[in-house]
């Protein structure tokens, strides 16, 4: 301790001086705490700072009132002082000790009060501050579109099927009558994962799963993600959404297909909407047709949205190929069916007149917020 040399010198000067020196030494060090008592608990200090002061005060108390302190040493001298001076010396020691304890206790109180005050400030709530408005999210435009499509088909008696996005060659190709060597099997067009598996390139895979699960008759739609190795551009994205439709029953004909899709576009775009079927080819249907509907914007006269043709493409369709029914163990002598596949995001982009389909996948809130 830095002041021990001074204490020894003073100690030599006699017991009374020793006690006085102890008191002065305390006063000197106590000086920096005095303002806590004077200012009461108004001094603005953080809880952390107050805690540090409390620790420092504890150390000061130990140093001056502890077993190894000057007061303890003075007490030991009481017995050695001449008998007639003993009483007054004893009193001096006691008074000094009491004064030191009182000073320390005073600061202790002040610090406690400050902690209390800081806590109150920290925990107080200003009830006049306006509340934070919750920012509720909303559904993505593709989800909204999917729900509209689902509602229409559910009301027509279709079940909604959900299925896996990673498929085996069997479901993605073989069962859909897509033979080896077909361009759709080319790694340039399909994302293969591990050997024998691929990210489904069409929701038509669910036709097979649904027939295996439910048998015939069956009426279902299957909305979901599909994946193709396309370079993204305004009309292509390597991941997009389709909705598959399948209806298998006794005596199903092309007329049912046409009637169903005509009803669908009536409900989606309005009863004046016309449909058009163009002969086409898909491995899993025979015969096959591309379906168009009259433009919801110009009604068929030609505008920017339908690129002047008056028609907008809806998707592919056809009568389910017997090979596909057989792959799913459906008796082709008893059942026939139709199927179709529509692009959800493509339809969504048309309806909202989006110039670039990639906007739907960029998750830019400024764009998405317009679809509340
Ligand atoms: N799977 C086809 C595609 O991705 C769309 C399609 C066409 C689905 C005809 C069908 C269908 O069910 O009958 O291009």
Coordinates of N, CA and C and ligand atoms in Angstrom, one line a residue, residues 201-204 207 228 240 242 244-245 282 284-285 288-289 315-319 338-342, ligand 1:
X201 N -40.2 -32.6 -64.4 CA -40.2 -31.5 -65.4 C -41.7 -31.2 -65.8
X202 N -42.6 -31.9 -65.2 CA -44.0 -31.6 -65.5 C -44.9 -32.3 -64.3
X203 N -46.0 -31.7 -64.1 CA -46.9 -32.2 -63.0 C -47.6 -33.5 -63.5
X204 N -47.4 -33.8 -64.8 CA -48.1 -35.0 -65.3 C -47.7 -36.3 -64.5
X207 N -50.4 -37.7 -62.3 CA -51.5 -38.6 -62.9 C -51.2 -40.0 -62.5
X228 N -37.1 -27.1 -65.2 CA -36.5 -27.4 -66.5 C -35.3 -26.6 -66.7
X240 N -41.0 -23.3 -62.4 CA -42.3 -22.6 -62.6 C -43.4 -23.5 -62.1
X242 N -47.2 -25.5 -62.6 CA -48.2 -26.0 -63.4 C -49.4 -26.5 -62.6
X244 N -51.9 -29.7 -63.1 CA -52.3 -30.9 -63.9 C -53.8 -31.2 -63.6
X245 N -54.5 -31.7 -64.6 CA -55.8 -32.2 -64.4 C -56.0 -33.6 -65.0
X282 N -48.6 -34.9 -77.7 CA -47.9 -35.2 -76.4 C -47.8 -36.7 -76.3
X284 N -48.2 -38.6 -73.8 CA -49.1 -39.3 -72.9 C -50.6 -39.1 -73.2
X285 N -50.9 -38.4 -74.3 CA -52.3 -38.3 -74.8 C -52.4 -38.7 -76.2
X288 N -54.2 -35.4 -79.0 CA -53.7 -34.3 -78.1 C -54.1 -33.0 -78.7
X289 N -54.3 -32.0 -77.9 CA -54.7 -30.7 -78.3 C -54.1 -29.6 -77.5
X315 N -52.8 -24.1 -72.4 CA -52.0 -25.3 -72.0 C -52.2 -26.4 -73.0
X316 N -51.7 -27.6 -72.6 CA -51.9 -28.8 -73.4 C -52.9 -29.7 -72.8
X317 N -53.5 -30.6 -73.7 CA -54.5 -31.5 -73.2 C -54.7 -32.7 -74.1
X318 N -55.5 -33.6 -73.8 CA -55.8 -34.7 -74.7 C -56.5 -35.9 -74.0
X319 N -56.7 -36.9 -74.7 CA -57.3 -38.1 -74.1 C -56.1 -39.0 -73.6
X338 N -59.5 -38.0 -69.8 CA -58.8 -36.9 -70.4 C -57.8 -36.2 -69.4
X339 N -56.9 -35.5 -69.9 CA -55.9 -34.8 -69.0 C -55.5 -33.5 -69.6
X340 N -55.1 -32.6 -68.7 CA -54.6 -31.3 -69.2 C -53.5 -30.8 -68.3
X341 N -52.7 -29.9 -68.8 CA -51.7 -29.2 -68.0 C -51.6 -27.8 -68.3
X342 N -51.8 -26.9 -67.3 CA -51.8 -25.5 -67.5 C -50.7 -24.8 -66.8
Ligands
LIG1 N1 -47.0 -31.9 -69.4 C1 -47.2 -31.0 -70.5 C2 -46.1 -30.0 -70.4 O1 -45.5 -29.8 -69.4 C3 -48.5 -30.3 -70.4 C4 -49.6 -31.3 -70.7 C5 -50.1 -31.5 -71.9 C6 -50.2 -32.0 -69.6 C7 -51.1 -32.4 -72.2 C8 -51.3 -32.9 -69.9 C9 -51.7 -33.1 -71.2 O2 -51.9 -33.5 -68.9 O3 -52.7 -33.9 -71.5 O4 -45.9 -29.3 -71.4

